[in-house]
Coordinates of C-alpha atoms and ligand atoms in Angstrom, one line a residue:
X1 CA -19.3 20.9 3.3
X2 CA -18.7 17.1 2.8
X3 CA -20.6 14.9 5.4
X4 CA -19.2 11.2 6.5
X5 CA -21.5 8.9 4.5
X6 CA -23.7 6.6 5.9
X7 CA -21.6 3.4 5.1
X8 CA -23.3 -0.4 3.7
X9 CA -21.4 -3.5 1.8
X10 CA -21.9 -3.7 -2.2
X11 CA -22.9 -7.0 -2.9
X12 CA -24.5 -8.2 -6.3
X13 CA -25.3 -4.4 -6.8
X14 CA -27.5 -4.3 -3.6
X15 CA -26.1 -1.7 -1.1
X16 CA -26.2 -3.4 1.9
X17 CA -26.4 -2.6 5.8
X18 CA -28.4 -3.5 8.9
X19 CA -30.7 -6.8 8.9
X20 CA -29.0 -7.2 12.5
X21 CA -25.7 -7.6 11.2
X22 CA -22.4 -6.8 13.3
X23 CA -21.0 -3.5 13.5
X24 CA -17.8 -1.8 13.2
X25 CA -16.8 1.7 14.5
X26 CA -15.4 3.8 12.6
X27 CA -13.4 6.2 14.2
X28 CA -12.0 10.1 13.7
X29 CA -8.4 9.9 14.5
X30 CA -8.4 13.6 15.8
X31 CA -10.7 13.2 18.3
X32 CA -10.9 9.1 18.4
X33 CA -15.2 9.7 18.1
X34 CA -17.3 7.6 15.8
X35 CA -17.6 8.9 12.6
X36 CA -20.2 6.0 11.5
X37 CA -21.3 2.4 12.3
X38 CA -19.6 0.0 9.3
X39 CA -21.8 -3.2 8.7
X40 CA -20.0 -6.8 9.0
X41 CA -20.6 -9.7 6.8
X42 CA -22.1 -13.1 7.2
X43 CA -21.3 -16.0 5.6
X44 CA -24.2 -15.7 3.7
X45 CA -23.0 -12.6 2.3
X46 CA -19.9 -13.7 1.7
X47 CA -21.4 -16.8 -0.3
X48 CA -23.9 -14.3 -2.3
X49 CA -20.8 -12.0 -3.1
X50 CA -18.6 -15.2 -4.1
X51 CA -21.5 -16.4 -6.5
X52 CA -21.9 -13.0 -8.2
X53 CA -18.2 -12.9 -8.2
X54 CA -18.2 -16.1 -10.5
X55 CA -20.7 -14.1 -12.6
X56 CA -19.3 -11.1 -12.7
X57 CA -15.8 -13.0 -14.2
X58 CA -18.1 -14.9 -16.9
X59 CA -19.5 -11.7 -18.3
X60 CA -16.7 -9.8 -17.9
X61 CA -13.8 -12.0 -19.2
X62 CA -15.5 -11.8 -22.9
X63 CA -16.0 -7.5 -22.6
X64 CA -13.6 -6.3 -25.2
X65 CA -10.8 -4.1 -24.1
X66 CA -11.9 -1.2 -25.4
X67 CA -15.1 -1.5 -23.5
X68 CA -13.0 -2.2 -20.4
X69 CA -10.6 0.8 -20.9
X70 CA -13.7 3.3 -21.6
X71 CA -14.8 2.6 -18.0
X72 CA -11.5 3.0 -16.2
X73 CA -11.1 6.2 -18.3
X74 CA -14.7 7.1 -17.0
X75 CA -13.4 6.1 -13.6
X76 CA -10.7 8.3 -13.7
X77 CA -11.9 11.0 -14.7
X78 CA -14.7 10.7 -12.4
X79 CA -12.3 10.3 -9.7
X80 CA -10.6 13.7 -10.3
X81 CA -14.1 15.3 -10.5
X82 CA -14.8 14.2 -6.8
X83 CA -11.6 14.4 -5.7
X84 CA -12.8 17.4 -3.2
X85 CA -15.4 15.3 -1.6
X86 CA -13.2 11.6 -1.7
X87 CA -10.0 13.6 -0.3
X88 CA -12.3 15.1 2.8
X89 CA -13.6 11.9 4.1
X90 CA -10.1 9.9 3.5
X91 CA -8.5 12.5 6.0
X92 CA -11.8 12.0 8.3
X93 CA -11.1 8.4 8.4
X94 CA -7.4 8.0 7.8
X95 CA -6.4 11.2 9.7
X96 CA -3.7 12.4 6.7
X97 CA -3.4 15.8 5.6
X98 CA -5.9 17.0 3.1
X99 CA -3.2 17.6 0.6
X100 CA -1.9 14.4 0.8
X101 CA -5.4 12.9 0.6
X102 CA -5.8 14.9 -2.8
X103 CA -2.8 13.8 -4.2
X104 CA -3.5 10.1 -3.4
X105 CA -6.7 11.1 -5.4
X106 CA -4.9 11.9 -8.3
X107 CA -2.2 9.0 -7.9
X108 CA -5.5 6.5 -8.3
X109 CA -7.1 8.0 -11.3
X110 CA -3.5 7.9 -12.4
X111 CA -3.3 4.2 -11.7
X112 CA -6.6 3.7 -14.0
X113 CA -5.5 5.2 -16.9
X114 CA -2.8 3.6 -17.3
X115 CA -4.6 0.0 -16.4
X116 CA -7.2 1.4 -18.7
X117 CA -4.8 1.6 -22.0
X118 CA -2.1 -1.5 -20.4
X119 CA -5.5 -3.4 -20.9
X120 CA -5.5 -2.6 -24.4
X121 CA -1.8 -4.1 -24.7
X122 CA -1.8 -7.4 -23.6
X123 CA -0.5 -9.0 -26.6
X124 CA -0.1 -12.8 -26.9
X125 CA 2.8 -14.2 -29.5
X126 CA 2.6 -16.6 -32.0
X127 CA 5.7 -19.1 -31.8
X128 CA 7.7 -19.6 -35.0
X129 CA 6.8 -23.8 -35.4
X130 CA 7.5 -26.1 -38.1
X131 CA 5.4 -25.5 -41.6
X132 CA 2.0 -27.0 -40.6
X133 CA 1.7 -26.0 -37.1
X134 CA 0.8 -22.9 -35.3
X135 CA 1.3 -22.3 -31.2
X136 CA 0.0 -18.9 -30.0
X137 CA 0.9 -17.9 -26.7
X138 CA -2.0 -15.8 -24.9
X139 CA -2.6 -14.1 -21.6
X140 CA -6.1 -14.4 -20.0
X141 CA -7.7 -13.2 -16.8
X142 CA -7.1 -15.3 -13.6
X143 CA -10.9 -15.7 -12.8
X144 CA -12.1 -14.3 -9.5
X145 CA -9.5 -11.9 -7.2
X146 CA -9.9 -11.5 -3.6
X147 CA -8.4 -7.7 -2.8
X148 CA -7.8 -7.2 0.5
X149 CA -6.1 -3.4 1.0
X150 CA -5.2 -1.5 4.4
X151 CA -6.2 1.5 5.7
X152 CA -3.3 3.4 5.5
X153 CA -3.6 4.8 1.7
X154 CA -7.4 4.5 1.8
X155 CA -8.3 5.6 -2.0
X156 CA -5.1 4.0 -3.6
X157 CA -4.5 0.6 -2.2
X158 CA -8.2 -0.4 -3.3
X159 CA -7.7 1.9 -7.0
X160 CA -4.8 0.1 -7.5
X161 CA -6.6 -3.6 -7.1
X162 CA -9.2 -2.6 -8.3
X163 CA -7.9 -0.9 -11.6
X164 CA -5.8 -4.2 -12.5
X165 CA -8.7 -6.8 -11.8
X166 CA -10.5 -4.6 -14.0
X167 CA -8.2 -4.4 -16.9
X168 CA -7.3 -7.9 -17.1
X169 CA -10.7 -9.0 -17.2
X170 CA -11.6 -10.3 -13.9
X171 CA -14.5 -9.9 -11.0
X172 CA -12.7 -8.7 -7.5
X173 CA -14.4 -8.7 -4.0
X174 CA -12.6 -5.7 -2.1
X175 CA -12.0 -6.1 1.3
X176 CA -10.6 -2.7 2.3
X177 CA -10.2 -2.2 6.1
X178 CA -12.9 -1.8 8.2
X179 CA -11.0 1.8 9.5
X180 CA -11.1 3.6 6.4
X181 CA -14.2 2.0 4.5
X182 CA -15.8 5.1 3.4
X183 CA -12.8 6.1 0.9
X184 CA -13.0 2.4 -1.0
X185 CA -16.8 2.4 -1.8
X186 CA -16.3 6.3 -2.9
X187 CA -14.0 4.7 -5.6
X188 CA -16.2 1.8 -6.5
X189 CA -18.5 4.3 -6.6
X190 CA -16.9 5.9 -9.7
X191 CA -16.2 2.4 -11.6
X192 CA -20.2 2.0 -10.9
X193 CA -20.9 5.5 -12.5
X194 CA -18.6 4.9 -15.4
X195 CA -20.4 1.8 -16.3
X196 CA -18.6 -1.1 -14.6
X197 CA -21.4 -4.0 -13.8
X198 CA -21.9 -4.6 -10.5
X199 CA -20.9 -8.1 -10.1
X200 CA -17.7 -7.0 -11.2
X201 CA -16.7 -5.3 -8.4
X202 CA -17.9 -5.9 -4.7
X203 CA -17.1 -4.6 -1.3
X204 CA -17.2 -6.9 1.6
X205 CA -16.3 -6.2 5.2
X206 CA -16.4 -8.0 8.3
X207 CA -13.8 -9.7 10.6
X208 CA -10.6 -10.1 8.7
X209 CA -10.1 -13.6 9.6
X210 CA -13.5 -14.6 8.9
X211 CA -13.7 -12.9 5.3
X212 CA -10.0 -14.2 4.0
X213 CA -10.6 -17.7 5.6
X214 CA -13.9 -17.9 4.0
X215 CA -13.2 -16.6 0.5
X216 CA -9.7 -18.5 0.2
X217 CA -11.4 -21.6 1.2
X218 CA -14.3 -21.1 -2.0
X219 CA -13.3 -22.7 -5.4
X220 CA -14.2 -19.6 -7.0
X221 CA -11.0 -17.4 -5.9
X222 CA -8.2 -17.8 -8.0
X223 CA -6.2 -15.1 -6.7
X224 CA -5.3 -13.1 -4.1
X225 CA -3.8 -9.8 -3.4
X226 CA -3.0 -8.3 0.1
X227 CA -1.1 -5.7 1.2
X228 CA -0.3 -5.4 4.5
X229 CA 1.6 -6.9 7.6
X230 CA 4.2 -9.6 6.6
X231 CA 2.8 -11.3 9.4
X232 CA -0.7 -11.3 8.2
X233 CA 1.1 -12.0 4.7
X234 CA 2.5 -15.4 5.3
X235 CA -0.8 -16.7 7.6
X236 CA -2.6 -15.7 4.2
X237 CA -0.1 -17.0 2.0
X238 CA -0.7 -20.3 3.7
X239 CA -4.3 -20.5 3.5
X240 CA -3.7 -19.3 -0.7
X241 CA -1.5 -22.4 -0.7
X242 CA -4.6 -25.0 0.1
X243 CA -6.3 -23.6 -3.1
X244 CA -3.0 -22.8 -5.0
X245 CA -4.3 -19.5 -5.3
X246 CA -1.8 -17.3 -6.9
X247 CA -0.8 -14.3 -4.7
X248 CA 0.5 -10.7 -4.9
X249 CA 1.9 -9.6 -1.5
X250 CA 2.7 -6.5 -0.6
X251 CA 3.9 -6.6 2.8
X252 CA 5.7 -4.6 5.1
X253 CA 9.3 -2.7 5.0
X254 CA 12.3 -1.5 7.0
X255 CA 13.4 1.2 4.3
X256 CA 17.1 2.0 4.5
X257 CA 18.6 5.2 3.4
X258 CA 22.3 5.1 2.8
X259 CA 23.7 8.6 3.1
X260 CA 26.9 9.1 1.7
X261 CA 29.8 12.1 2.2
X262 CA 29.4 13.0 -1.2
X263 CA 25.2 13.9 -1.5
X264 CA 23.2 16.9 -1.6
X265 CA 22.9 17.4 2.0
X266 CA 20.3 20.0 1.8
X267 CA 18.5 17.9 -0.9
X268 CA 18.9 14.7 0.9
X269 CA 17.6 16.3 4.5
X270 CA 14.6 18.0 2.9
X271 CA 13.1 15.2 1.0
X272 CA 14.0 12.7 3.8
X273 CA 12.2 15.0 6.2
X274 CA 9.5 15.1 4.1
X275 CA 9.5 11.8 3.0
X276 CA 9.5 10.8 6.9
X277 CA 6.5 12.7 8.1
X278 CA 4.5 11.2 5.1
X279 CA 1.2 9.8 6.0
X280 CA 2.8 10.3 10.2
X281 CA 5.2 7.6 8.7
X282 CA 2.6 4.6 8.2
X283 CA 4.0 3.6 4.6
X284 CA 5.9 0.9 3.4
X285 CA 8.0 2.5 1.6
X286 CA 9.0 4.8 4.4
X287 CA 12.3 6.1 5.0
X288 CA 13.3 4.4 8.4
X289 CA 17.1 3.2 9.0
X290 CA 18.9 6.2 7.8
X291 CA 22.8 4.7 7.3
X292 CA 24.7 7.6 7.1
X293 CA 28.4 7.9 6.7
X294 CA 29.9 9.0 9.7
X295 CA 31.9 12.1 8.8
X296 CA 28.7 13.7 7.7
X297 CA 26.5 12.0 10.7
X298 CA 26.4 15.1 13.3
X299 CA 25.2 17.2 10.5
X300 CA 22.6 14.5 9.2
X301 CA 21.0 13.9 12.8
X302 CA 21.0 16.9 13.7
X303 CA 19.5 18.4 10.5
X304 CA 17.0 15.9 10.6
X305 CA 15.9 16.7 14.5
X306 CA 15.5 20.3 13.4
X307 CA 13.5 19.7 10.3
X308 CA 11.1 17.3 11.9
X309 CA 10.9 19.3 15.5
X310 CA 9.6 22.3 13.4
X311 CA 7.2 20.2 11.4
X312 CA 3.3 21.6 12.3
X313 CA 0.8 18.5 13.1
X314 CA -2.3 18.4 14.1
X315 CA -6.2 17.9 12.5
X316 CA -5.3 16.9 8.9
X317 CA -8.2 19.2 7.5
X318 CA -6.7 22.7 8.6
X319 CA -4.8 24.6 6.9
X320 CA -0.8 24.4 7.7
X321 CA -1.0 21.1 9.2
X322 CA 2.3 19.4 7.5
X323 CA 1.4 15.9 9.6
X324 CA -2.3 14.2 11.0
X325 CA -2.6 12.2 13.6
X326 CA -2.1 8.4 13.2
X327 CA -4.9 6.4 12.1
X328 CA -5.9 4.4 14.8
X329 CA -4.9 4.0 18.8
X330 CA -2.3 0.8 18.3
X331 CA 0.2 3.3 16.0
X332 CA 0.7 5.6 19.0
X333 CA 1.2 2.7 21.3
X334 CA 3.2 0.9 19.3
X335 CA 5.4 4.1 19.0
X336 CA 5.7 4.8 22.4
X337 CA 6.9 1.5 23.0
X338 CA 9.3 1.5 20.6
X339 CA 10.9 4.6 21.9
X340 CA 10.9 3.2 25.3
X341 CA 12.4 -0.1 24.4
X342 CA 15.3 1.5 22.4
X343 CA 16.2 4.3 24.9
X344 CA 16.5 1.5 27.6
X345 CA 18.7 0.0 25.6
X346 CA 21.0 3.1 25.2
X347 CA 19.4 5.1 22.2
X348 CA 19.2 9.3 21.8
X349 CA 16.3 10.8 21.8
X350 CA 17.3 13.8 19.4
X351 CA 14.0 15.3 19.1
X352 CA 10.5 14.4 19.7
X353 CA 9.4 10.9 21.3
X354 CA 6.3 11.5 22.9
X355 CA 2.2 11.3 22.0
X356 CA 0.5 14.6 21.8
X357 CA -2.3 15.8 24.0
X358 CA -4.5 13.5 25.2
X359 CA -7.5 13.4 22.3
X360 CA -6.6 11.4 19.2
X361 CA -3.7 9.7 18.1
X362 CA -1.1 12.4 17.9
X363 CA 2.8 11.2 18.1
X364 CA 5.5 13.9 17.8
X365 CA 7.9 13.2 14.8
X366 CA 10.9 11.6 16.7
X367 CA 14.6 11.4 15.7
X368 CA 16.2 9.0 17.4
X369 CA 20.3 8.0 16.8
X370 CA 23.2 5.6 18.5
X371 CA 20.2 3.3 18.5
X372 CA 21.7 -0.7 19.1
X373 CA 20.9 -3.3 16.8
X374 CA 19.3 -5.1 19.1
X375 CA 16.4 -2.7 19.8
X376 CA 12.7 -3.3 18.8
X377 CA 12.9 -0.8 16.3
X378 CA 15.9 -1.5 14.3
X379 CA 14.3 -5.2 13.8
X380 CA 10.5 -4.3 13.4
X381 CA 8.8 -2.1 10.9
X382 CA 7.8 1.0 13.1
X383 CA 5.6 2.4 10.9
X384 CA 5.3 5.9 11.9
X385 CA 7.0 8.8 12.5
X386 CA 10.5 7.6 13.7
X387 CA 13.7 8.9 11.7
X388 CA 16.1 6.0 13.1
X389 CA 19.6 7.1 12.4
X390 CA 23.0 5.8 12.8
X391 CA 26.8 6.2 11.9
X392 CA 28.8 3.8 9.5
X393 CA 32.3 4.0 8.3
X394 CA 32.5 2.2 4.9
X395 CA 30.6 2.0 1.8
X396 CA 30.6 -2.0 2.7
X397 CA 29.3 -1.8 5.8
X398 CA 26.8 0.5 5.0
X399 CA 25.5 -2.1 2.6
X400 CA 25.4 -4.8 4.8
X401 CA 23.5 -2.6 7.2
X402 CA 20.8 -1.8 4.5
X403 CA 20.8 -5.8 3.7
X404 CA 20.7 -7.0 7.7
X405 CA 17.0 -7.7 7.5
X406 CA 14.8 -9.8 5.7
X407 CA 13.0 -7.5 4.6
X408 CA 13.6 -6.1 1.2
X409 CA 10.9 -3.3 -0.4
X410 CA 12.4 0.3 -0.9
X411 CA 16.0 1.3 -0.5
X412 CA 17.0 5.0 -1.1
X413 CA 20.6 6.2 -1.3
X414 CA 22.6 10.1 -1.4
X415 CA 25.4 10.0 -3.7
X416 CA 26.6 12.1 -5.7
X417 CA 29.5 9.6 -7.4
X418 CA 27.7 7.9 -10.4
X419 CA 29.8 4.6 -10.4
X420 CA 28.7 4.4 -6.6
X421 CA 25.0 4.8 -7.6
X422 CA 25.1 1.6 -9.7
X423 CA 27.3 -0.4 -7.3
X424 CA 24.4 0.4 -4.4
X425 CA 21.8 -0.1 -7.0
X426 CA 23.2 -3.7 -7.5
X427 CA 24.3 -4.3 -4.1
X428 CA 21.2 -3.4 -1.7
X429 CA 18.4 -6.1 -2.2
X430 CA 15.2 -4.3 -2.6
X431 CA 12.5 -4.5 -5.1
X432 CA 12.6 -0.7 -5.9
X433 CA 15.7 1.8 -5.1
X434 CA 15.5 5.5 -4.9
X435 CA 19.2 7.2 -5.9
X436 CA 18.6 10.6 -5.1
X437 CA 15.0 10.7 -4.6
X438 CA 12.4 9.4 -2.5
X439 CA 10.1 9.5 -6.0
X440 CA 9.7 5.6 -6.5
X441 CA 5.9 4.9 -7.9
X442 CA 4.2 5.7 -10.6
X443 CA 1.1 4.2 -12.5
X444 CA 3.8 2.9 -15.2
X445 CA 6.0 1.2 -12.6
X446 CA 6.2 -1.9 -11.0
X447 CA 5.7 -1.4 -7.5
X448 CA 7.1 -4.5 -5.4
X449 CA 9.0 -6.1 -2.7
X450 CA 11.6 -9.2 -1.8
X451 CA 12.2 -11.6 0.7
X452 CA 9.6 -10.6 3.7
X453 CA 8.5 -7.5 1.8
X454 CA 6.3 -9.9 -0.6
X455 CA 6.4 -10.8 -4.3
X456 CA 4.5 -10.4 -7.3
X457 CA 3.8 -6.5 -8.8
X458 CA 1.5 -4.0 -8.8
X459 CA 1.3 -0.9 -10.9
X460 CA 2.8 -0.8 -14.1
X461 CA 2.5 -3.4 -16.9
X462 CA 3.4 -6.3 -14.8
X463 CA 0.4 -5.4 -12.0
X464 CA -2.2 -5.9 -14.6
X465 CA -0.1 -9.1 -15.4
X466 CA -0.2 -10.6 -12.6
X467 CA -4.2 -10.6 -12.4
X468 CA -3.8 -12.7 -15.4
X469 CA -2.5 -16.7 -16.4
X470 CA -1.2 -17.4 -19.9
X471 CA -2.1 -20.1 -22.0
X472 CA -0.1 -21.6 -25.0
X473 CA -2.3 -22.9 -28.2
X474 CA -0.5 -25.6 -30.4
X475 CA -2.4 -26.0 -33.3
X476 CA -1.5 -29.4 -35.4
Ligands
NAD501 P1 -2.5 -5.9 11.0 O1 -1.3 -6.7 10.7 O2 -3.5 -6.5 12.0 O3 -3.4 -5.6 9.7 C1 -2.8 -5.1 8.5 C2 -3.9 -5.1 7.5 O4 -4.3 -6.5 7.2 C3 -5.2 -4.4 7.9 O5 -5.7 -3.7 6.8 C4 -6.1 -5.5 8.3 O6 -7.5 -5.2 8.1 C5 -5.7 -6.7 7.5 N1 -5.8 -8.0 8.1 C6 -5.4 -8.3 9.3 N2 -5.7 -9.6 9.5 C7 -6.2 -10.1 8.4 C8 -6.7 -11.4 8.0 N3 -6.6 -12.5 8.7 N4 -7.2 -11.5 6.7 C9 -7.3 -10.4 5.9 N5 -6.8 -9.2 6.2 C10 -6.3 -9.1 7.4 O7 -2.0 -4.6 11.6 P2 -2.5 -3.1 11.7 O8 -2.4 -2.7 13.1 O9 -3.7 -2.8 10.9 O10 -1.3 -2.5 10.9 C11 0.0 -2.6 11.5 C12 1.0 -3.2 10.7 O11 0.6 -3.5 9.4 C13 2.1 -2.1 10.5 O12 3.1 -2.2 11.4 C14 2.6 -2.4 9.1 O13 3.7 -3.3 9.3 C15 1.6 -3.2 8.4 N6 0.9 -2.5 7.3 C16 1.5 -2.5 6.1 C17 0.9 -1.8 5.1 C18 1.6 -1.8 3.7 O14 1.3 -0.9 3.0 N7 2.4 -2.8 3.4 C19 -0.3 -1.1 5.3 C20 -0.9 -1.2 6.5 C21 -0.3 -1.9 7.6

């Protein structure tokens, strides 16, 4: 039976932990018990990781790609070997069920195969120039990347930095949250085994605000990526700017899902059920306002409330459980608040609404409808298991529902008419659209937001990208 590990930092290749360092908690989200003490850094081992990290990049910017795509195969594969073991202890710390936990195992060695042969195709171009002259275009590795990834998909946010550092060439200090730290050093653990060099790849934690201040202020960093809060997004956005550190942010969501007369409606209520319940709602690309056109509303919400009123939750490692708890004690606050606000304000609770027992951080999946504009909910991104759904009459104004916020990551939309599919594909500003499925990442796609949602890519050729800078030659 898989044990929590006994958790340290990786710095320089020197596991590291104790030495009277500050501690973290790390905490089971069935029972909300310590699982294991998490070591902070200091500054001096953030200065020690930052000087390896410069290192690390200097070696590891000359490794030929086909060196550099044999150990994110090895990775990979490595990865799918342990996936028992890495599944078990993300569901201990994150709380998800073990299936989804096994899937996000195969989603990451998924992302480093495809960095692993993206790495191999980062072709330059040579200009067409007057006779006598030559200008080649060419892509090189950024130099240093500070990865900061959140807790709630513990093994992929940190594959999916780590796998594009990697490819393009560059040394990356992983900060993954102090909630779920266990899952992130199992994966470094497999780039270790399949031959990456330490100084490569590090893992730091510590107080957020002391680790991103510190590294962003160092010379060394020349890129950041974060996923996360948009409000944590734009504070280190700013402190990127003092450096001109490029960024990739992924930030938060307020997914709409336009649901028209014409759709599947069995299709559209299972996977938006499903889709809901995912991870107890804490994704950014969560289905949240669900716009539905209101001849086929009473049938939506109240398909929805019986889906997700039957839906089984509870410890994410038994059997049957279809939802875990939520990963830490502010989700299940911030729910309940939410709820309160919006039924103040004149909203239906249709089914659920309430926390569960009083161990852990349960929360019932909750449909709630007739919800005003003006309520918390319908501005902020709940993340977590609230199905927020209202009635529209017209194709425009469900558009300009879906576009009310500034936010702009997934959209999703149930239509069966084809010319109405490419008018909402146009029309709803997102970075990635779902028509007809909630399906929307893969290793070979972009994966990426607008407006508050964040900018830059992961995933997909343009993720590996965007750990690079390109350079043009002109030869006289
Ligand atoms: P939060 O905003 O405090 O933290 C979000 C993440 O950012 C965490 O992983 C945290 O460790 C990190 N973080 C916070 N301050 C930081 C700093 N100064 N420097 C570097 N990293 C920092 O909120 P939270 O309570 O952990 O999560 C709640 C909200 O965050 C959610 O409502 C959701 O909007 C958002 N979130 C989004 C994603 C995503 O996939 N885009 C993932 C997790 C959380």
């Amino acid at each position: 039976m898989t044990q929590y590990p006994k958790l340290h930092m990786v710095i320089d290749g020197e596991e590291i932990s104790g030495g009277g360092r500050r501690t973290f908690d790390v905490v089971n989200p069935v029972t909300g018990e310590t699982l294991a003490e998490l070591p902070l850094a200091n500054e001096g081992d953030l200065n020690r990781a930052l000087e390896a990290a410069q290192r690390g990049f200097a070696r590891w910017r000359h490794a030929p790609a086909t060196e550099r795509a044999k150990v994110l195969h090895k990775a990979a594969a490595l990865i799918r070997e342990r996936t028992d073991d890495l599944a078990r202890i993300a569901t201990m710390e994150e709380g998800k069920t073990l299936a989804e936990t096994k899937i996000e195992c195969m989603a990451s060695a998924g992302w480093f195969d495809f960095a692993a042969g993206e790495c191999q195709r980062l072709y330059g171009r040579e200009l067409v120039r007057p006779v006598g002259q030559r200008s080649v275009v060419r892509w090189e590795p950024v130099g240093p990347v500070a990865a900061f990834a959140p807790w709630n998909f513990p093994l992929g946010n940190p594959s999916r930095k780590l796998a594009a550092a990697v490819a393009a060439g560059c040394s990356i200090i992983l900060k993954s949250a102090e909630e779920t730290p266990a899952s992130a050093l199992g994966i470094l653990q497999c780039l270790y085994d399949a031959g990456l060099p330490k100084e490569v790849a590090q893992a730091v934690f510590g107080v957020p605000d002391e680790v991103s201040r510190h590294l962003l202020a160092s010379p060394i960093i020349r890129k950041l990526s974060f996923t996360g809060s948009t409000v944590v997004g734009k504070h280190l956005a700013k402190l990127a700017a003092d450096n001109m550190i490029r960024t990739t942010m992924e930030l938060g969501g307020h997914g709409p899902v336009l649901v028209f007369d014409d759709a599947d409606m069995d299709k559209a209520l299972a996977t938006a059920s499903t889709g809901k319940i995912r991870n107890a709602g804490q994704v950014c690309v969560s289905p949240t306002r669900f716009i539905v056109q209101e001849n086929v509303y009473e049938k939506f919400r109240d398909g929805m409330a019986e889906r997700l009123a039957a839906i089984k939750v509870g410890d994410g490692l038994e059997d049957g459980t279809q939802m875990g708890p939520m990963a830490n004690s502010r989700r299940p606050d911030a729910m309940e608040k939410f709820v309160v606000d919006a039924k103040a304000k004149g909203a239906t609770v249709n089914t659920g609404g309430e926390r569960i027992g009083n161990q852990g951080y349960f929360f019932q999946p909750t449909v709630l409808s007739d919800i005003p504009l003006d309520a918390d909910v319908m501005n902020e991104e709940p993340f977590g298991p609230l199905a927020l759904i209202n009635p529209y009459k017209s194709e425009d104004d469900m558009i300009a529902e879906a576009n009310r916020l500034p936010y702009g990551l997934a959209g999703f939309a149930w239509t069966s008419d084809v010319q109405r599919q490419r008018r909402l594909a146009d029309a709803v500003e997102v970075g990635m659209m779902g028509i007809n499925t909630h399906m929307i990442a893969g290793p070979d796609a972009p994966f990426q937001g607008v407006q508050w949602s964040g900018h830059s890519s992961e995933d997909g050729p343009e993720g590996v990208k965007a750990c690079m800078v390109v350079k043009t030659v002109h030869e006289g």
